[in-house]
PDB file of C-alpha atoms in Angstrom:
ATOM      1  CA  UNK A   1      17.126  -9.233  -1.442  1.00 59.00           C
ATOM      2  CA  UNK A   2      14.863 -10.519   1.353  1.00 69.00           C
ATOM      3  CA  UNK A   3      12.094 -13.036   0.684  1.00 68.00           C
ATOM      4  CA  UNK A   4       9.450 -10.361   1.325  1.00 67.00           C
ATOM      5  CA  UNK A   5      10.944  -8.361  -1.530  1.00 70.00           C
ATOM      6  CA  UNK A   6      10.765 -11.398  -3.799  1.00 79.00           C
ATOM      7  CA  UNK A   7       7.051 -11.602  -3.035  1.00 76.00           C
ATOM      8  CA  UNK A   8       6.684  -7.964  -4.088  1.00 74.00           C
ATOM      9  CA  UNK A   9       8.440  -8.721  -7.390  1.00 81.00           C
ATOM     10  CA  UNK A  10       6.246 -11.787  -7.952  1.00 83.00           C
ATOM     11  CA  UNK A  11       3.061  -9.841  -7.201  1.00 81.00           C
ATOM     12  CA  UNK A  12       4.225  -7.127  -9.626  1.00 83.00           C
ATOM     13  CA  UNK A  13       4.644  -9.750 -12.369  1.00 87.00           C
ATOM     14  CA  UNK A  14       1.191 -11.216 -11.694  1.00 87.00           C
ATOM     15  CA  UNK A  15      -0.295  -7.731 -11.754  1.00 87.00           C
ATOM     16  CA  UNK A  16       1.361  -7.077 -15.116  1.00 90.00           C
ATOM     17  CA  UNK A  17       0.076 -10.386 -16.498  1.00 90.00           C
ATOM     18  CA  UNK A  18      -3.501  -9.784 -15.375  1.00 90.00           C
ATOM     19  CA  UNK A  19      -3.441  -6.203 -16.605  1.00 93.00           C
ATOM     20  CA  UNK A  20      -2.102  -7.280 -20.012  1.00 94.00           C
ATOM     21  CA  UNK A  21      -5.223  -9.400 -20.551  1.00 94.00           C
ATOM     22  CA  UNK A  22      -7.463  -6.429 -19.753  1.00 96.00           C
ATOM     23  CA  UNK A  23      -5.417  -4.088 -21.968  1.00 96.00           C
ATOM     24  CA  UNK A  24      -5.509  -6.586 -24.852  1.00 96.00           C
ATOM     25  CA  UNK A  25      -9.291  -6.997 -24.616  1.00 95.00           C
ATOM     26  CA  UNK A  26      -9.787  -3.244 -24.296  1.00 95.00           C
ATOM     27  CA  UNK A  27      -7.805  -2.604 -27.476  1.00 95.00           C
ATOM     28  CA  UNK A  28      -9.829  -5.313 -29.213  1.00 93.00           C
ATOM     29  CA  UNK A  29     -13.063  -3.676 -28.085  1.00 92.00           C
ATOM     30  CA  UNK A  30     -14.373  -6.785 -26.301  1.00 93.00           C
ATOM     31  CA  UNK A  31     -13.849  -5.222 -22.862  1.00 95.00           C
ATOM     32  CA  UNK A  32     -15.252  -1.812 -21.980  1.00 95.00           C
ATOM     33  CA  UNK A  33     -13.539  -0.230 -18.952  1.00 95.00           C
ATOM     34  CA  UNK A  34     -15.514   2.096 -16.740  1.00 96.00           C
ATOM     35  CA  UNK A  35     -13.306   5.165 -16.930  1.00 95.00           C
ATOM     36  CA  UNK A  36     -14.441   6.526 -13.567  1.00 95.00           C
ATOM     37  CA  UNK A  37     -13.348   3.396 -11.720  1.00 95.00           C
ATOM     38  CA  UNK A  38     -10.124   2.802 -13.618  1.00 96.00           C
ATOM     39  CA  UNK A  39      -9.197   6.488 -13.476  1.00 94.00           C
ATOM     40  CA  UNK A  40      -9.675   6.584  -9.709  1.00 94.00           C
ATOM     41  CA  UNK A  41      -7.940   3.223  -9.264  1.00 94.00           C
ATOM     42  CA  UNK A  42      -4.976   4.806 -11.015  1.00 92.00           C
ATOM     43  CA  UNK A  43      -5.103   8.178  -9.273  1.00 89.00           C
ATOM     44  CA  UNK A  44      -5.321   7.056  -5.641  1.00 83.00           C
ATOM     45  CA  UNK A  45      -2.347   4.607  -5.556  1.00 83.00           C
ATOM     46  CA  UNK A  46      -0.132   6.874  -7.676  1.00 85.00           C
ATOM     47  CA  UNK A  47      -0.908   9.820  -5.418  1.00 81.00           C
ATOM     48  CA  UNK A  48      -0.315   7.606  -2.389  1.00 75.00           C
ATOM     49  CA  UNK A  49       3.033   6.450  -3.810  1.00 76.00           C
ATOM     50  CA  UNK A  50       4.062  10.058  -4.412  1.00 79.00           C
ATOM     51  CA  UNK A  51       3.058  11.065  -0.875  1.00 73.00           C
ATOM     52  CA  UNK A  52       4.849   8.051   0.620  1.00 68.00           C
ATOM     53  CA  UNK A  53       8.017   8.695  -1.391  1.00 72.00           C
ATOM     54  CA  UNK A  54       7.978  12.364  -0.395  1.00 72.00           C
ATOM     55  CA  UNK A  55       7.868  11.349   3.261  1.00 68.00           C
ATOM     56  CA  UNK A  56      10.746   8.871   3.011  1.00 68.00           C
ATOM     57  CA  UNK A  57       8.678   5.672   3.115  1.00 63.00           C
ATOM     58  CA  UNK A  58      10.135   2.213   2.512  1.00 68.00           C
ATOM     59  CA  UNK A  59      10.946   1.985  -1.238  1.00 72.00           C
ATOM     60  CA  UNK A  60       9.341  -1.447  -1.501  1.00 68.00           C
ATOM     61  CA  UNK A  61       6.084  -0.096  -0.090  1.00 67.00           C
ATOM     62  CA  UNK A  62       6.269   2.723  -2.634  1.00 71.00           C
ATOM     63  CA  UNK A  63       6.789   0.168  -5.421  1.00 76.00           C
ATOM     64  CA  UNK A  64       3.662  -1.728  -4.366  1.00 73.00           C
ATOM     65  CA  UNK A  65       1.597   1.453  -4.387  1.00 75.00           C
ATOM     66  CA  UNK A  66       3.035   2.573  -7.707  1.00 83.00           C
ATOM     67  CA  UNK A  67       2.308  -0.780  -9.370  1.00 81.00           C
ATOM     68  CA  UNK A  68      -1.260  -0.696  -8.033  1.00 82.00           C
ATOM     69  CA  UNK A  69      -1.800   2.607  -9.858  1.00 88.00           C
ATOM     70  CA  UNK A  70       0.410   2.239 -12.919  1.00 92.00           C
ATOM     71  CA  UNK A  71      -1.459  -0.615 -14.612  1.00 92.00           C
ATOM     72  CA  UNK A  72      -4.931   0.915 -14.070  1.00 93.00           C
ATOM     73  CA  UNK A  73      -3.502   4.108 -15.564  1.00 94.00           C
ATOM     74  CA  UNK A  74      -2.491   2.204 -18.715  1.00 95.00           C
ATOM     75  CA  UNK A  75      -5.958   0.616 -18.923  1.00 95.00           C
ATOM     76  CA  UNK A  76      -7.579   4.040 -18.469  1.00 95.00           C
ATOM     77  CA  UNK A  77      -5.497   5.438 -21.339  1.00 95.00           C
ATOM     78  CA  UNK A  78      -6.234   2.430 -23.571  1.00 94.00           C
ATOM     79  CA  UNK A  79      -9.979   2.963 -23.113  1.00 93.00           C
ATOM     80  CA  UNK A  80      -9.622   6.094 -25.277  1.00 94.00           C
ATOM     81  CA  UNK A  81      -7.745   4.306 -28.086  1.00 93.00           C
ATOM     82  CA  UNK A  82     -10.584   2.107 -29.309  1.00 87.00           C
ATOM     83  CA  UNK A  83     -14.053   3.687 -29.793  1.00 85.00           C
ATOM     84  CA  UNK A  84     -15.612   0.234 -29.346  1.00 84.00           C
ATOM     85  CA  UNK A  85     -14.293   0.046 -25.791  1.00 85.00           C
ATOM     86  CA  UNK A  86     -16.313   3.076 -24.691  1.00 82.00           C
ATOM     87  CA  UNK A  87     -18.633   2.556 -21.730  1.00 88.00           C
ATOM     88  CA  UNK A  88     -21.238   5.270 -21.257  1.00 89.00           C
ATOM     89  CA  UNK A  89     -21.007   7.024 -17.899  1.00 91.00           C
ATOM     90  CA  UNK A  90     -24.125   8.012 -15.979  1.00 92.00           C
ATOM     91  CA  UNK A  91     -24.932  10.175 -12.959  1.00 93.00           C
ATOM     92  CA  UNK A  92     -24.273   7.189 -10.668  1.00 94.00           C
ATOM     93  CA  UNK A  93     -20.679   6.962 -11.900  1.00 94.00           C
ATOM     94  CA  UNK A  94     -20.005  10.663 -11.382  1.00 94.00           C
ATOM     95  CA  UNK A  95     -21.621  10.605  -7.923  1.00 95.00           C
ATOM     96  CA  UNK A  96     -19.385   7.704  -6.892  1.00 94.00           C
ATOM     97  CA  UNK A  97     -16.379   9.585  -8.256  1.00 94.00           C
ATOM     98  CA  UNK A  98     -17.209  12.702  -6.229  1.00 95.00           C
ATOM     99  CA  UNK A  99     -17.661  10.739  -2.991  1.00 94.00           C
ATOM    100  CA  UNK A 100     -14.474   8.770  -3.668  1.00 93.00           C
ATOM    101  CA  UNK A 101     -12.404  11.922  -4.243  1.00 93.00           C
ATOM    102  CA  UNK A 102     -13.847  13.547  -1.122  1.00 93.00           C
ATOM    103  CA  UNK A 103     -13.010  10.456   0.962  1.00 90.00           C
ATOM    104  CA  UNK A 104      -9.514  10.414  -0.529  1.00 87.00           C
ATOM    105  CA  UNK A 105      -9.078  14.067   0.449  1.00 89.00           C
ATOM    106  CA  UNK A 106     -10.086  13.253   4.040  1.00 89.00           C
ATOM    107  CA  UNK A 107      -7.589  10.369   4.027  1.00 82.00           C
ATOM    108  CA  UNK A 108      -4.802  12.799   3.138  1.00 82.00           C
ATOM    109  CA  UNK A 109      -5.843  15.342   5.764  1.00 85.00           C
ATOM    110  CA  UNK A 110      -6.488  13.032   8.713  1.00 82.00           C
ATOM    111  CA  UNK A 111      -3.761  12.531  11.308  1.00 78.00           C
ATOM    112  CA  UNK A 112      -5.443   9.499  12.923  1.00 78.00           C
ATOM    113  CA  UNK A 113      -4.065   6.379  11.137  1.00 72.00           C
ATOM    114  CA  UNK A 114      -7.030   4.068  11.858  1.00 76.00           C
ATOM    115  CA  UNK A 115      -9.618   6.588  10.699  1.00 82.00           C
ATOM    116  CA  UNK A 116      -7.491   7.515   7.690  1.00 80.00           C
ATOM    117  CA  UNK A 117      -7.202   3.932   6.435  1.00 80.00           C
ATOM    118  CA  UNK A 118     -10.952   3.465   6.770  1.00 85.00           C
ATOM    119  CA  UNK A 119     -11.526   6.544   4.624  1.00 87.00           C
ATOM    120  CA  UNK A 120      -9.054   5.126   2.104  1.00 84.00           C
ATOM    121  CA  UNK A 121     -11.118   1.939   1.958  1.00 87.00           C
ATOM    122  CA  UNK A 122     -14.258   4.047   1.584  1.00 91.00           C
ATOM    123  CA  UNK A 123     -12.677   6.039  -1.246  1.00 92.00           C
ATOM    124  CA  UNK A 124     -11.707   2.882  -3.127  1.00 92.00           C
ATOM    125  CA  UNK A 125     -15.094   1.286  -2.489  1.00 94.00           C
ATOM    126  CA  UNK A 126     -16.969   4.186  -4.096  1.00 95.00           C
ATOM    127  CA  UNK A 127     -14.462   4.121  -6.963  1.00 95.00           C
ATOM    128  CA  UNK A 128     -15.249   0.412  -7.401  1.00 95.00           C
ATOM    129  CA  UNK A 129     -19.055   0.616  -7.271  1.00 96.00           C
ATOM    130  CA  UNK A 130     -19.474   1.489 -10.988  1.00 96.00           C
ATOM    131  CA  UNK A 131     -17.443  -1.583 -12.009  1.00 96.00           C
ATOM    132  CA  UNK A 132     -19.246  -3.787  -9.490  1.00 96.00           C
ATOM    133  CA  UNK A 133     -22.576  -2.688 -10.957  1.00 95.00           C
ATOM    134  CA  UNK A 134     -21.338  -3.176 -14.529  1.00 95.00           C
ATOM    135  CA  UNK A 135     -19.934  -6.619 -13.731  1.00 95.00           C
ATOM    136  CA  UNK A 136     -23.364  -7.564 -12.355  1.00 94.00           C
ATOM    137  CA  UNK A 137     -25.419  -6.231 -15.264  1.00 93.00           C
ATOM    138  CA  UNK A 138     -22.963  -6.704 -18.174  1.00 93.00           C
ATOM    139  CA  UNK A 139     -20.276  -9.252 -17.190  1.00 94.00           C
ATOM    140  CA  UNK A 140     -19.427  -9.763 -20.865  1.00 92.00           C
ATOM    141  CA  UNK A 141     -17.863  -6.279 -20.922  1.00 94.00           C
ATOM    142  CA  UNK A 142     -15.252  -7.254 -18.326  1.00 95.00           C
ATOM    143  CA  UNK A 143     -12.107  -9.402 -18.367  1.00 94.00           C
ATOM    144  CA  UNK A 144     -12.460 -11.648 -15.352  1.00 93.00           C
ATOM    145  CA  UNK A 145      -8.934 -13.041 -15.367  1.00 93.00           C
ATOM    146  CA  UNK A 146      -7.626  -9.609 -14.336  1.00 94.00           C
ATOM    147  CA  UNK A 147      -9.606  -9.744 -11.100  1.00 95.00           C
ATOM    148  CA  UNK A 148      -8.857 -13.449 -10.662  1.00 94.00           C
ATOM    149  CA  UNK A 149      -5.131 -12.679 -10.796  1.00 90.00           C
ATOM    150  CA  UNK A 150      -5.716 -10.016  -8.147  1.00 87.00           C
ATOM    151  CA  UNK A 151      -6.520 -12.679  -5.543  1.00 89.00           C
ATOM    152  CA  UNK A 152      -3.037 -14.305  -5.384  1.00 88.00           C
ATOM    153  CA  UNK A 153      -1.452 -10.872  -5.740  1.00 81.00           C
ATOM    154  CA  UNK A 154      -2.912  -9.715  -2.452  1.00 79.00           C
ATOM    155  CA  UNK A 155      -2.425 -13.119  -0.816  1.00 80.00           C
ATOM    156  CA  UNK A 156       1.292 -12.702  -1.548  1.00 78.00           C
ATOM    157  CA  UNK A 157       1.242  -9.529   0.521  1.00 71.00           C
ATOM    158  CA  UNK A 158      -0.048 -11.362   3.600  1.00 72.00           C
ATOM    159  CA  UNK A 159       3.371 -12.693   4.740  1.00 70.00           C
ATOM    160  CA  UNK A 160       4.734  -9.158   4.561  1.00 65.00           C
ATOM    161  CA  UNK A 161       2.205  -7.980   7.167  1.00 64.00           C
ATOM    162  CA  UNK A 162       4.216  -7.840  10.380  1.00 67.00           C
ATOM    163  CA  UNK A 163       1.486  -6.456  12.652  1.00 66.00           C
ATOM    164  CA  UNK A 164      -2.164  -7.429  12.199  1.00 69.00           C
ATOM    165  CA  UNK A 165      -3.975  -4.201  12.920  1.00 65.00           C
ATOM    166  CA  UNK A 166      -6.258  -1.823  11.028  1.00 67.00           C
ATOM    167  CA  UNK A 167      -3.395   0.209   9.600  1.00 63.00           C
ATOM    168  CA  UNK A 168      -1.511  -2.782   8.158  1.00 64.00           C
ATOM    169  CA  UNK A 169      -4.186  -5.202   7.007  1.00 71.00           C
ATOM    170  CA  UNK A 170      -7.578  -3.478   6.556  1.00 76.00           C
ATOM    171  CA  UNK A 171      -6.912  -2.278   3.015  1.00 78.00           C
ATOM    172  CA  UNK A 172      -5.284  -5.573   1.971  1.00 78.00           C
ATOM    173  CA  UNK A 173      -8.292  -7.566   3.209  1.00 83.00           C
ATOM    174  CA  UNK A 174     -10.650  -5.163   1.436  1.00 87.00           C
ATOM    175  CA  UNK A 175      -8.755  -5.540  -1.865  1.00 86.00           C
ATOM    176  CA  UNK A 176      -8.835  -9.324  -1.555  1.00 88.00           C
ATOM    177  CA  UNK A 177     -12.611  -9.284  -1.016  1.00 92.00           C
ATOM    178  CA  UNK A 178     -13.094  -6.794  -3.868  1.00 93.00           C
ATOM    179  CA  UNK A 179     -11.180  -8.920  -6.377  1.00 93.00           C
ATOM    180  CA  UNK A 180     -12.951 -12.090  -5.240  1.00 95.00           C
ATOM    181  CA  UNK A 181     -16.339 -10.367  -5.665  1.00 96.00           C
ATOM    182  CA  UNK A 182     -15.479  -9.007  -9.119  1.00 96.00           C
ATOM    183  CA  UNK A 183     -14.224 -12.440 -10.171  1.00 96.00           C
ATOM    184  CA  UNK A 184     -17.464 -14.071  -9.035  1.00 95.00           C
ATOM    185  CA  UNK A 185     -19.638 -11.455 -10.747  1.00 95.00           C
ATOM    186  CA  UNK A 186     -17.714 -11.624 -14.009  1.00 94.00           C
ATOM    187  CA  UNK A 187     -17.624 -15.410 -14.231  1.00 92.00           C
ATOM    188  CA  UNK A 188     -21.030 -16.209 -12.728  1.00 83.00           C
ATOM    189  CA  UNK A 189     -22.698 -16.790 -16.122  1.00 68.00           C
ATOM    190  CA  UNK A 190     -19.837 -19.052 -17.215  1.00 65.00           C
ATOM    191  CA  UNK A 191     -20.065 -21.066 -14.005  1.00 60.00           C
ATOM    192  CA  UNK A 192     -23.861 -21.271 -14.163  1.00 57.00           C
ATOM    193  CA  UNK A 193     -23.598 -22.449 -17.778  1.00 53.00           C
ATOM    194  CA  UNK A 194     -21.127 -25.161 -16.792  1.00 54.00           C
ATOM    195  CA  UNK A 195     -23.390 -26.255 -13.926  1.00 50.00           C
ATOM    196  CA  UNK A 196     -26.412 -26.437 -16.241  1.00 47.00           C
ATOM    197  CA  UNK A 197     -24.415 -28.407 -18.812  1.00 54.00           C
ATOM    198  CA  UNK A 198     -23.157 -30.926 -16.273  1.00 52.00           C
ATOM    199  CA  UNK A 199     -26.620 -31.478 -14.764  1.00 52.00           C
ATOM    200  CA  UNK A 200     -28.338 -32.090 -18.119  1.00 51.00           C
TER     201      UNK A 200
END
């Protein structure tokens, strides 16, 4: 096993650990997943893993895609198990879902790699907007450690990037920025409280 493969295994373990915290809090009813975002976060990577596997892609790349969709899928399912974990969806959520699915469809259909990856980023961004908004308005309904764990997960993928171009690094950089933003939004009240306590 090459060292790049060990990084994939390590990132998988970190992903499982961060997801476990979110699943635990969802089942307790203290975290309320936005089903649009988590459903799309599950659908896109799993579909991408299936497409990649069907076209004979590197198995380790398929594993990374599968892991990125598997744990959100579990969280999406768990959101239906506890009535207290329900988060009401509004027209904004459904609009983001429609745009995300349309962008994902274009990603599948496009033959131009650079344009395709940008549409993939766009699809994930619109899938993420409902959670970004919720983390800003109701950070107490999120589990920040899940997004915090996402930062080293994607940093571990950096050494595996052999060529720094749009196709190989654009989505990884986007995911790193997304997790950093969600971490900051979720923990901002905690950090502000600590700052106020230390200054008094």
